[in-house]
């Protein structure tokens, strides 16, 4: 039988213990889930110097997404047979090793261009895609049956990875701007810091997060409802789980039923990221022209998007502007399509001030609407006459929603190439 938190510690109420610590850890896990990939986006100016004819921001993003989508599709289909603890630890380890390998590749090639180094970078980016599917789907599925604050904190951490990498990139670019081969030196330092952050996430998820009382409580509850994905995490926390026969037997919804009941939420996430990735980062690097900021222009645009994306992950905490209505979520998300002509005419006729404003608004709406969707998606379903919040369904729904998000990113990356029509850049 399950040993509950109350029985193991003798303290109550169990669900309130360690909530702040768990929320902070979730933030760092979000940071680690995207810091490696955001590092790739943020050093785009360096890769455009090494590989000017290869469209690095567009090509690398296009390489990344098929591996992410393929891996998350398999994992979502097998969600109840996957050991979540191993899945997430492998994902964070893969992030850490691939980021370090990216650093070593640059050192080994002495920062030279060519198809060989670029192919090596593409292989490592594919590893990032697999790691992303492992971690994002695993962590979101894990947190989906816990309190909404954990999901919100994790999403804020995802955005913080972009803001942090942009801030570090601005610092390293300024610090080495006037030194010999300064751009490359800044990138090497930048990748070393990113590798360290990924290693910290392995420690946090593997040894600290499972032992927090509130986390043990929710995982024990999920196990009692028939979830098999939490067994290894509970064992790491020193708790015994039920056998499959002892667990609460309930009629579980299939993945297809979960998808059809929440198709609007899945479509919301898909549309949010189709629009965002059709502009960010390729358009910002290649289609905004030359302005007074010179080589700093694209770096500043990326930084502004990331900063406002981070700020907007907290704006749903203001209840007056939190969007809970499924109808209004869809209306607001569809209205973002108007940003496409706005970016087109601003790039063609506007100055850098208007472009910075638009990029900031893009980040603001992206983060706010993402949090509203993922924190308001249903976490429980009617069983008989009672409404129970079941761990297996919440975990599966979390994976399905992340898969929709990644599909949106892939579609947006593909559509981003349309901006090159008429520029003679193919």
mmCIF file of N, CA and C in Angstrom, residues 18-148:
data_model
loop_
_atom_site.group_PDB
_atom_site.id
_atom_site.type_symbol
_atom_site.label_atom_id
_atom_site.label_comp_id
_atom_site.label_asym_id
_atom_site.label_seq_id
_atom_site.Cartn_x
_atom_site.Cartn_y
_atom_site.Cartn_z
ATOM 1 N N UNK A 18 6.363 22.498 1.689
ATOM 2 C CA UNK A 18 7.355 22.599 0.630
ATOM 3 C C UNK A 18 6.839 23.169 -0.671
ATOM 4 N N UNK A 19 5.658 23.816 -0.646
ATOM 5 C CA UNK A 19 5.089 24.324 -1.894
ATOM 6 C C UNK A 19 5.976 25.396 -2.524
ATOM 7 N N UNK A 20 6.518 26.293 -1.707
ATOM 8 C CA UNK A 20 7.375 27.356 -2.239
ATOM 9 C C UNK A 20 8.648 26.773 -2.852
ATOM 10 N N UNK A 21 9.254 25.823 -2.148
ATOM 11 C CA UNK A 21 10.476 25.200 -2.668
ATOM 12 C C UNK A 21 10.187 24.485 -3.982
ATOM 13 N N UNK A 22 9.066 23.749 -4.028
ATOM 14 C CA UNK A 22 8.698 23.032 -5.250
ATOM 15 C C UNK A 22 8.447 23.998 -6.403
ATOM 16 N N UNK A 23 7.824 25.149 -6.110
ATOM 17 C CA UNK A 23 7.558 26.149 -7.148
ATOM 18 C C UNK A 23 8.866 26.705 -7.710
ATOM 19 N N UNK A 24 9.832 26.943 -6.835
ATOM 20 C CA UNK A 24 11.137 27.448 -7.280
ATOM 21 C C UNK A 24 11.861 26.400 -8.128
ATOM 22 N N UNK A 25 11.806 25.146 -7.686
ATOM 23 C CA UNK A 25 12.447 24.071 -8.453
ATOM 24 C C UNK A 25 11.800 23.944 -9.831
ATOM 25 N N UNK A 26 10.467 24.064 -9.889
ATOM 26 C CA UNK A 26 9.769 24.005 -11.180
ATOM 27 C C UNK A 26 10.250 25.106 -12.114
ATOM 28 N N UNK A 27 10.518 26.285 -11.548
ATOM 29 C CA UNK A 27 11.025 27.407 -12.350
ATOM 30 C C UNK A 27 12.381 27.045 -12.950
ATOM 31 N N UNK A 28 13.255 26.466 -12.148
ATOM 32 C CA UNK A 28 14.574 26.090 -12.647
ATOM 33 C C UNK A 28 14.489 24.953 -13.667
ATOM 34 N N UNK A 29 13.533 24.034 -13.470
ATOM 35 C CA UNK A 29 13.347 22.967 -14.449
ATOM 36 C C UNK A 29 12.875 23.542 -15.785
ATOM 37 N N UNK A 30 12.016 24.555 -15.731
ATOM 38 C CA UNK A 30 11.605 25.228 -16.956
ATOM 39 C C UNK A 30 12.779 25.915 -17.633
ATOM 40 N N UNK A 31 13.614 26.541 -16.825
ATOM 41 C CA UNK A 31 14.819 27.186 -17.350
ATOM 42 C C UNK A 31 15.684 26.169 -18.093
ATOM 43 N N UNK A 32 15.912 25.015 -17.457
ATOM 44 C CA UNK A 32 16.749 23.994 -18.071
ATOM 45 C C UNK A 32 16.129 23.336 -19.284
ATOM 46 N N UNK A 33 14.805 23.375 -19.388
ATOM 47 C CA UNK A 33 14.123 22.720 -20.504
ATOM 48 C C UNK A 33 14.343 23.436 -21.831
ATOM 49 N N UNK A 34 14.691 24.718 -21.785
ATOM 50 C CA UNK A 34 14.862 25.459 -23.040
ATOM 51 C C UNK A 34 16.160 26.248 -23.121
ATOM 52 N N UNK A 35 16.974 26.243 -22.063
ATOM 53 C CA UNK A 35 18.167 27.088 -22.098
ATOM 54 C C UNK A 35 19.129 26.641 -23.196
ATOM 55 N N UNK A 36 19.205 25.330 -23.468
ATOM 56 C CA UNK A 36 20.104 24.845 -24.513
ATOM 57 C C UNK A 36 19.645 25.332 -25.885
ATOM 58 N N UNK A 37 18.343 25.180 -26.167
ATOM 59 C CA UNK A 37 17.841 25.597 -27.470
ATOM 60 C C UNK A 37 17.870 27.125 -27.611
ATOM 61 N N UNK A 38 17.517 27.836 -26.554
ATOM 62 C CA UNK A 38 17.591 29.291 -26.623
ATOM 63 C C UNK A 38 19.017 29.777 -26.798
ATOM 64 N N UNK A 39 19.972 29.008 -26.303
ATOM 65 C CA UNK A 39 21.373 29.346 -26.537
ATOM 66 C C UNK A 39 21.678 29.327 -28.034
ATOM 67 N N UNK A 40 21.149 28.314 -28.725
ATOM 68 C CA UNK A 40 21.348 28.219 -30.170
ATOM 69 C C UNK A 40 20.742 29.422 -30.887
ATOM 70 N N UNK A 41 19.552 29.820 -30.466
ATOM 71 C CA UNK A 41 18.899 30.956 -31.109
ATOM 72 C C UNK A 41 19.638 32.260 -30.834
ATOM 73 N N UNK A 42 20.136 32.394 -29.606
ATOM 74 C CA UNK A 42 20.723 33.656 -29.178
ATOM 75 C C UNK A 42 22.100 33.894 -29.789
ATOM 76 N N UNK A 43 22.831 32.821 -30.114
ATOM 77 C CA UNK A 43 24.144 33.008 -30.749
ATOM 78 C C UNK A 43 24.009 32.967 -32.268
ATOM 79 N N UNK A 44 22.804 33.227 -32.759
ATOM 80 C CA UNK A 44 22.573 33.227 -34.196
ATOM 81 C C UNK A 44 23.479 34.188 -34.939
ATOM 82 N N UNK A 45 23.818 35.334 -34.316
ATOM 83 C CA UNK A 45 24.697 36.291 -34.994
ATOM 84 C C UNK A 45 26.058 35.675 -35.277
ATOM 85 N N UNK A 46 26.530 34.813 -34.385
ATOM 86 C CA UNK A 46 27.815 34.130 -34.582
ATOM 87 C C UNK A 46 27.720 33.126 -35.728
ATOM 88 N N UNK A 47 26.622 32.370 -35.763
ATOM 89 C CA UNK A 47 26.468 31.380 -36.827
ATOM 90 C C UNK A 47 26.235 32.034 -38.187
ATOM 91 N N UNK A 48 25.623 33.205 -38.211
ATOM 92 C CA UNK A 48 25.469 33.910 -39.482
ATOM 93 C C UNK A 48 26.822 34.407 -39.992
ATOM 94 N N UNK A 49 27.755 34.643 -39.085
ATOM 95 C CA UNK A 49 29.107 35.022 -39.496
ATOM 96 C C UNK A 49 29.863 33.814 -40.053
ATOM 97 N N UNK A 50 29.671 32.630 -39.423
ATOM 98 C CA UNK A 50 30.369 31.419 -39.868
ATOM 99 C C UNK A 50 29.736 30.804 -41.116
ATOM 100 N N UNK A 51 28.397 30.817 -41.168
ATOM 101 C CA UNK A 51 27.670 30.132 -42.242
ATOM 102 C C UNK A 51 26.687 31.095 -42.914
ATOM 103 N N UNK A 52 27.187 32.136 -43.574
ATOM 104 C CA UNK A 52 26.291 33.180 -44.118
ATOM 105 C C UNK A 52 25.339 32.687 -45.200
ATOM 106 N N UNK A 53 25.673 31.572 -45.873
ATOM 107 C CA UNK A 53 24.841 31.104 -46.994
ATOM 108 C C UNK A 53 23.893 29.984 -46.618
ATOM 109 N N UNK A 54 23.890 29.582 -45.327
ATOM 110 C CA UNK A 54 23.112 28.407 -44.936
ATOM 111 C C UNK A 54 21.823 28.730 -44.182
ATOM 112 N N UNK A 55 21.484 30.001 -44.020
ATOM 113 C CA UNK A 55 20.280 30.399 -43.262
ATOM 114 C C UNK A 55 20.220 29.679 -41.912
ATOM 115 N N UNK A 56 21.238 29.822 -41.058
ATOM 116 C CA UNK A 56 21.328 28.979 -39.850
ATOM 117 C C UNK A 56 20.114 29.024 -38.931
ATOM 118 N N UNK A 57 19.538 30.197 -38.665
ATOM 119 C CA UNK A 57 18.417 30.241 -37.722
ATOM 120 C C UNK A 57 17.224 29.460 -38.248
ATOM 121 N N UNK A 58 17.001 29.523 -39.568
ATOM 122 C CA UNK A 58 15.870 28.812 -40.152
ATOM 123 C C UNK A 58 16.169 27.315 -40.289
ATOM 124 N N UNK A 59 17.358 26.975 -40.779
ATOM 125 C CA UNK A 59 17.693 25.574 -41.005
ATOM 126 C C UNK A 59 17.771 24.809 -39.684
ATOM 127 N N UNK A 60 18.443 25.387 -38.691
ATOM 128 C CA UNK A 60 18.597 24.685 -37.423
ATOM 129 C C UNK A 60 17.255 24.470 -36.731
ATOM 130 N N UNK A 61 16.378 25.452 -36.826
ATOM 131 C CA UNK A 61 15.045 25.298 -36.236
ATOM 132 C C UNK A 61 14.255 24.220 -36.969
ATOM 133 N N UNK A 62 14.427 24.154 -38.293
ATOM 134 C CA UNK A 62 13.733 23.145 -39.087
ATOM 135 C C UNK A 62 14.278 21.747 -38.803
ATOM 136 N N UNK A 63 15.567 21.626 -38.502
ATOM 137 C CA UNK A 63 16.153 20.336 -38.121
ATOM 138 C C UNK A 63 15.634 19.899 -36.751
ATOM 139 N N UNK A 64 15.536 20.847 -35.845
ATOM 140 C CA UNK A 64 15.155 20.581 -34.454
ATOM 141 C C UNK A 64 13.761 19.975 -34.333
ATOM 142 N N UNK A 65 12.817 20.527 -35.068
ATOM 143 C CA UNK A 65 11.414 20.214 -34.825
ATOM 144 C C UNK A 65 10.969 18.808 -35.202
ATOM 145 N N UNK A 66 11.390 18.219 -36.350
ATOM 146 C CA UNK A 66 10.927 16.847 -36.644
ATOM 147 C C UNK A 66 11.324 15.839 -35.564
ATOM 148 N N UNK A 67 12.517 15.995 -35.006
ATOM 149 C CA UNK A 67 12.951 15.081 -33.949
ATOM 150 C C UNK A 67 12.138 15.296 -32.672
ATOM 151 N N UNK A 68 11.821 16.560 -32.374
ATOM 152 C CA UNK A 68 11.007 16.846 -31.194
ATOM 153 C C UNK A 68 9.601 16.278 -31.350
ATOM 154 N N UNK A 69 8.995 16.485 -32.523
ATOM 155 C CA UNK A 69 7.626 16.019 -32.746
ATOM 156 C C UNK A 69 7.564 14.494 -32.792
ATOM 157 N N UNK A 70 8.530 13.874 -33.498
ATOM 158 C CA UNK A 70 8.544 12.416 -33.581
ATOM 159 C C UNK A 70 8.681 11.772 -32.212
ATOM 160 N N UNK A 71 9.582 12.323 -31.398
ATOM 161 C CA UNK A 71 9.798 11.750 -30.058
ATOM 162 C C UNK A 71 8.583 11.956 -29.162
ATOM 163 N N UNK A 72 7.970 13.154 -29.197
ATOM 164 C CA UNK A 72 6.827 13.402 -28.315
ATOM 165 C C UNK A 72 5.615 12.586 -28.764
ATOM 166 N N UNK A 73 5.473 12.318 -30.073
ATOM 167 C CA UNK A 73 4.353 11.506 -30.554
ATOM 168 C C UNK A 73 4.456 10.077 -30.006
ATOM 169 N N UNK A 74 5.661 9.515 -30.047
ATOM 170 C CA UNK A 74 5.870 8.165 -29.518
ATOM 171 C C UNK A 74 5.635 8.135 -28.011
ATOM 172 N N UNK A 75 6.175 9.149 -27.326
ATOM 173 C CA UNK A 75 6.048 9.190 -25.866
ATOM 174 C C UNK A 75 4.602 9.419 -25.427
ATOM 175 N N UNK A 76 3.863 10.244 -26.180
ATOM 176 C CA UNK A 76 2.459 10.488 -25.839
ATOM 177 C C UNK A 76 1.632 9.212 -26.032
ATOM 178 N N UNK A 77 1.960 8.450 -27.052
ATOM 179 C CA UNK A 77 1.238 7.187 -27.310
ATOM 180 C C UNK A 77 1.527 6.159 -26.226
ATOM 181 N N UNK A 78 2.747 6.167 -25.697
ATOM 182 C CA UNK A 78 3.165 5.182 -24.695
ATOM 183 C C UNK A 78 3.218 5.793 -23.294
ATOM 184 N N UNK A 79 2.472 6.870 -23.051
ATOM 185 C CA UNK A 79 2.680 7.652 -21.828
ATOM 186 C C UNK A 79 2.550 6.840 -20.550
ATOM 187 N N UNK A 80 1.633 5.861 -20.501
ATOM 188 C CA UNK A 80 1.419 5.116 -19.262
ATOM 189 C C UNK A 80 2.438 3.994 -19.037
ATOM 190 N N UNK A 81 3.294 3.771 -20.038
ATOM 191 C CA UNK A 81 4.315 2.730 -19.900
ATOM 192 C C UNK A 81 5.713 3.325 -19.754
ATOM 193 N N UNK A 82 5.792 4.641 -19.738
ATOM 194 C CA UNK A 82 7.091 5.313 -19.687
ATOM 195 C C UNK A 82 7.421 5.689 -18.245
ATOM 196 N N UNK A 83 8.611 5.384 -17.807
ATOM 197 C CA UNK A 83 9.101 5.775 -16.494
ATOM 198 C C UNK A 83 9.446 7.263 -16.542
ATOM 199 N N UNK A 84 8.623 8.094 -15.920
ATOM 200 C CA UNK A 84 8.799 9.537 -16.023
ATOM 201 C C UNK A 84 10.132 10.007 -15.458
ATOM 202 N N UNK A 85 10.570 9.398 -14.365
ATOM 203 C CA UNK A 85 11.839 9.803 -13.750
ATOM 204 C C UNK A 85 13.009 9.578 -14.719
ATOM 205 N N UNK A 86 13.079 8.377 -15.288
ATOM 206 C CA UNK A 86 14.163 8.093 -16.242
ATOM 207 C C UNK A 86 14.044 8.984 -17.467
ATOM 208 N N UNK A 87 12.820 9.178 -17.942
ATOM 209 C CA UNK A 87 12.584 10.023 -19.121
ATOM 210 C C UNK A 87 13.146 11.427 -18.925
ATOM 211 N N UNK A 88 12.824 12.049 -17.800
ATOM 212 C CA UNK A 88 13.271 13.426 -17.571
ATOM 213 C C UNK A 88 14.767 13.513 -17.291
ATOM 214 N N UNK A 89 15.305 12.545 -16.557
ATOM 215 C CA UNK A 89 16.742 12.561 -16.286
ATOM 216 C C UNK A 89 17.546 12.345 -17.570
ATOM 217 N N UNK A 90 17.077 11.459 -18.433
ATOM 218 C CA UNK A 90 17.747 11.265 -19.724
ATOM 219 C C UNK A 90 17.671 12.538 -20.557
ATOM 220 N N UNK A 91 16.501 13.194 -20.527
ATOM 221 C CA UNK A 91 16.336 14.427 -21.290
ATOM 222 C C UNK A 91 17.284 15.532 -20.839
ATOM 223 N N UNK A 92 17.352 15.786 -19.536
ATOM 224 C CA UNK A 92 18.247 16.825 -19.032
ATOM 225 C C UNK A 92 19.722 16.448 -19.268
ATOM 226 N N UNK A 93 20.035 15.162 -19.146
ATOM 227 C CA UNK A 93 21.414 14.719 -19.402
ATOM 228 C C UNK A 93 21.780 14.920 -20.869
ATOM 229 N N UNK A 94 20.838 14.629 -21.768
ATOM 230 C CA UNK A 94 21.082 14.815 -23.196
ATOM 231 C C UNK A 94 21.272 16.287 -23.522
ATOM 232 N N UNK A 95 20.471 17.151 -22.902
ATOM 233 C CA UNK A 95 20.656 18.592 -23.068
ATOM 234 C C UNK A 95 22.069 19.004 -22.647
ATOM 235 N N UNK A 96 22.490 18.534 -21.475
ATOM 236 C CA UNK A 96 23.791 18.919 -20.938
ATOM 237 C C UNK A 96 24.932 18.440 -21.825
ATOM 238 N N UNK A 97 24.874 17.177 -22.247
ATOM 239 C CA UNK A 97 25.941 16.613 -23.066
ATOM 240 C C UNK A 97 25.998 17.258 -24.454
ATOM 241 N N UNK A 98 24.835 17.505 -25.049
ATOM 242 C CA UNK A 98 24.805 18.094 -26.387
ATOM 243 C C UNK A 98 25.306 19.540 -26.365
ATOM 244 N N UNK A 99 24.970 20.292 -25.301
ATOM 245 C CA UNK A 99 25.464 21.670 -25.196
ATOM 246 C C UNK A 99 26.976 21.680 -25.034
ATOM 247 N N UNK A 100 27.493 20.764 -24.209
ATOM 248 C CA UNK A 100 28.946 20.662 -24.034
ATOM 249 C C UNK A 100 29.615 20.229 -25.342
ATOM 250 N N UNK A 101 28.976 19.315 -26.075
ATOM 251 C CA UNK A 101 29.523 18.874 -27.360
ATOM 252 C C UNK A 101 29.554 20.015 -28.369
ATOM 253 N N UNK A 102 28.543 20.894 -28.310
ATOM 254 C CA UNK A 102 28.513 22.064 -29.186
ATOM 255 C C UNK A 102 29.720 22.970 -28.906
ATOM 256 N N UNK A 103 30.028 23.118 -27.632
ATOM 257 C CA UNK A 103 31.201 23.896 -27.232
ATOM 258 C C UNK A 103 32.484 23.237 -27.736
ATOM 259 N N UNK A 104 32.599 21.918 -27.548
ATOM 260 C CA UNK A 104 33.794 21.190 -27.976
ATOM 261 C C UNK A 104 33.952 21.211 -29.495
ATOM 262 N N UNK A 105 32.836 21.163 -30.227
ATOM 263 C CA UNK A 105 32.889 21.223 -31.685
ATOM 264 C C UNK A 105 33.483 22.539 -32.160
ATOM 265 N N UNK A 106 33.075 23.616 -31.514
ATOM 266 C CA UNK A 106 33.610 24.920 -31.894
ATOM 267 C C UNK A 106 35.108 25.014 -31.580
ATOM 268 N N UNK A 107 35.505 24.457 -30.433
ATOM 269 C CA UNK A 107 36.927 24.469 -30.061
ATOM 270 C C UNK A 107 37.742 23.609 -31.029
ATOM 271 N N UNK A 108 37.207 22.431 -31.375
ATOM 272 C CA UNK A 108 37.930 21.507 -32.245
ATOM 273 C C UNK A 108 38.117 22.064 -33.656
ATOM 274 N N UNK A 109 37.127 22.816 -34.131
ATOM 275 C CA UNK A 109 37.203 23.363 -35.493
ATOM 276 C C UNK A 109 37.786 24.769 -35.512
ATOM 277 N N UNK A 110 38.173 25.279 -34.333
ATOM 278 C CA UNK A 110 38.742 26.635 -34.215
ATOM 279 C C UNK A 110 37.805 27.704 -34.769
ATOM 280 N N UNK A 111 36.512 27.453 -34.634
ATOM 281 C CA UNK A 111 35.537 28.447 -35.057
ATOM 282 C C UNK A 111 35.488 28.676 -36.552
ATOM 283 N N UNK A 112 35.722 27.611 -37.342
ATOM 284 C CA UNK A 112 35.711 27.748 -38.800
ATOM 285 C C UNK A 112 34.366 27.302 -39.361
ATOM 286 N N UNK A 113 34.008 27.875 -40.523
ATOM 287 C CA UNK A 113 32.756 27.527 -41.169
ATOM 288 C C UNK A 113 32.908 26.309 -42.048
ATOM 289 N N UNK A 114 31.962 26.138 -42.963
ATOM 290 C CA UNK A 114 32.002 24.990 -43.866
ATOM 291 C C UNK A 114 30.895 24.007 -43.582
ATOM 292 N N UNK A 115 30.679 23.112 -44.543
ATOM 293 C CA UNK A 115 29.575 22.170 -44.431
ATOM 294 C C UNK A 115 29.810 21.142 -43.330
ATOM 295 N N UNK A 116 31.074 20.774 -43.062
ATOM 296 C CA UNK A 116 31.368 19.790 -42.024
ATOM 297 C C UNK A 116 30.936 20.240 -40.637
ATOM 298 N N UNK A 117 31.456 21.388 -40.155
ATOM 299 C CA UNK A 117 31.018 21.883 -38.840
ATOM 300 C C UNK A 117 29.515 22.144 -38.774
ATOM 301 N N UNK A 118 28.937 22.643 -39.869
ATOM 302 C CA UNK A 118 27.503 22.925 -39.862
ATOM 303 C C UNK A 118 26.698 21.636 -39.733
ATOM 304 N N UNK A 119 27.161 20.561 -40.391
ATOM 305 C CA UNK A 119 26.486 19.266 -40.279
ATOM 306 C C UNK A 119 26.565 18.746 -38.850
ATOM 307 N N UNK A 120 27.733 18.936 -38.206
ATOM 308 C CA UNK A 120 27.873 18.524 -36.807
ATOM 309 C C UNK A 120 26.919 19.270 -35.904
ATOM 310 N N UNK A 121 26.765 20.562 -36.148
ATOM 311 C CA UNK A 121 25.823 21.374 -35.367
ATOM 312 C C UNK A 121 24.400 20.863 -35.578
ATOM 313 N N UNK A 122 24.053 20.491 -36.814
ATOM 314 C CA UNK A 122 22.711 19.976 -37.101
ATOM 315 C C UNK A 122 22.427 18.689 -36.324
ATOM 316 N N UNK A 123 23.450 17.812 -36.207
ATOM 317 C CA UNK A 123 23.281 16.571 -35.446
ATOM 318 C C UNK A 123 22.996 16.873 -33.979
ATOM 319 N N UNK A 124 23.734 17.830 -33.413
ATOM 320 C CA UNK A 124 23.534 18.193 -32.008
ATOM 321 C C UNK A 124 22.178 18.863 -31.803
ATOM 322 N N UNK A 125 21.735 19.634 -32.792
ATOM 323 C CA UNK A 125 20.410 20.259 -32.712
ATOM 324 C C UNK A 125 19.319 19.187 -32.719
ATOM 325 N N UNK A 126 19.526 18.111 -33.502
ATOM 326 C CA UNK A 126 18.572 16.997 -33.485
ATOM 327 C C UNK A 126 18.500 16.373 -32.089
ATOM 328 N N UNK A 127 19.650 16.285 -31.415
ATOM 329 C CA UNK A 127 19.664 15.788 -30.025
ATOM 330 C C UNK A 127 18.867 16.711 -29.114
ATOM 331 N N UNK A 128 18.981 18.024 -29.338
ATOM 332 C CA UNK A 128 18.179 18.980 -28.571
ATOM 333 C C UNK A 128 16.689 18.713 -28.768
ATOM 334 N N UNK A 129 16.296 18.385 -30.002
ATOM 335 C CA UNK A 129 14.890 18.123 -30.286
ATOM 336 C C UNK A 129 14.363 16.922 -29.516
ATOM 337 N N UNK A 130 15.144 15.842 -29.491
ATOM 338 C CA UNK A 130 14.746 14.657 -28.742
ATOM 339 C C UNK A 130 14.674 14.962 -27.249
ATOM 340 N N UNK A 131 15.685 15.683 -26.741
ATOM 341 C CA UNK A 131 15.707 16.044 -25.322
ATOM 342 C C UNK A 131 14.517 16.926 -24.962
ATOM 343 N N UNK A 132 14.152 17.827 -25.853
ATOM 344 C CA UNK A 132 12.999 18.704 -25.617
ATOM 345 C C UNK A 132 11.736 17.882 -25.442
ATOM 346 N N UNK A 133 11.524 16.894 -26.320
ATOM 347 C CA UNK A 133 10.334 16.043 -26.222
ATOM 348 C C UNK A 133 10.337 15.247 -24.923
ATOM 349 N N UNK A 134 11.498 14.731 -24.556
ATOM 350 C CA UNK A 134 11.599 13.971 -23.314
ATOM 351 C C UNK A 134 11.242 14.826 -22.107
ATOM 352 N N UNK A 135 11.818 16.026 -22.047
ATOM 353 C CA UNK A 135 11.694 16.861 -20.855
ATOM 354 C C UNK A 135 10.376 17.618 -20.806
ATOM 355 N N UNK A 136 10.034 18.340 -21.862
ATOM 356 C CA UNK A 136 8.820 19.164 -21.792
ATOM 357 C C UNK A 136 7.571 18.319 -21.590
ATOM 358 N N UNK A 137 7.413 17.274 -22.392
ATOM 359 C CA UNK A 137 6.243 16.412 -22.213
ATOM 360 C C UNK A 137 6.262 15.719 -20.868
ATOM 361 N N UNK A 138 7.459 15.271 -20.439
ATOM 362 C CA UNK A 138 7.570 14.567 -19.159
ATOM 363 C C UNK A 138 7.262 15.450 -17.971
ATOM 364 N N UNK A 139 7.827 16.649 -17.960
ATOM 365 C CA UNK A 139 7.625 17.538 -16.815
ATOM 366 C C UNK A 139 6.203 18.090 -16.803
ATOM 367 N N UNK A 140 5.690 18.520 -17.955
ATOM 368 C CA UNK A 140 4.315 19.036 -17.994
ATOM 369 C C UNK A 140 3.326 17.946 -17.596
ATOM 370 N N UNK A 141 3.524 16.716 -18.095
ATOM 371 C CA UNK A 141 2.659 15.610 -17.697
ATOM 372 C C UNK A 141 2.758 15.331 -16.205
ATOM 373 N N UNK A 142 3.967 15.436 -15.658
ATOM 374 C CA UNK A 142 4.189 15.207 -14.231
ATOM 375 C C UNK A 142 3.495 16.269 -13.381
ATOM 376 N N UNK A 143 3.598 17.528 -13.824
ATOM 377 C CA UNK A 143 3.033 18.634 -13.041
ATOM 378 C C UNK A 143 1.534 18.795 -13.253
ATOM 379 N N UNK A 144 0.991 18.190 -14.314
ATOM 380 C CA UNK A 144 -0.416 18.397 -14.650
ATOM 381 C C UNK A 144 -1.351 17.898 -13.557
ATOM 382 N N UNK A 145 -0.938 16.874 -12.784
ATOM 383 C CA UNK A 145 -1.821 16.381 -11.717
ATOM 384 C C UNK A 145 -1.458 16.997 -10.362
ATOM 385 N N UNK A 146 -0.589 17.998 -10.372
ATOM 386 C CA UNK A 146 -0.275 18.732 -9.148
ATOM 387 C C UNK A 146 -0.988 20.086 -9.198
ATOM 388 N N UNK A 147 -0.591 21.029 -8.360
ATOM 389 C CA UNK A 147 -1.308 22.306 -8.312
ATOM 390 C C UNK A 147 -0.920 23.195 -9.503
ATOM 391 N N UNK A 148 -1.840 24.053 -9.990
ATOM 392 C CA UNK A 148 -1.587 24.887 -11.166
ATOM 393 C C UNK A 148 -0.381 25.807 -11.018
#
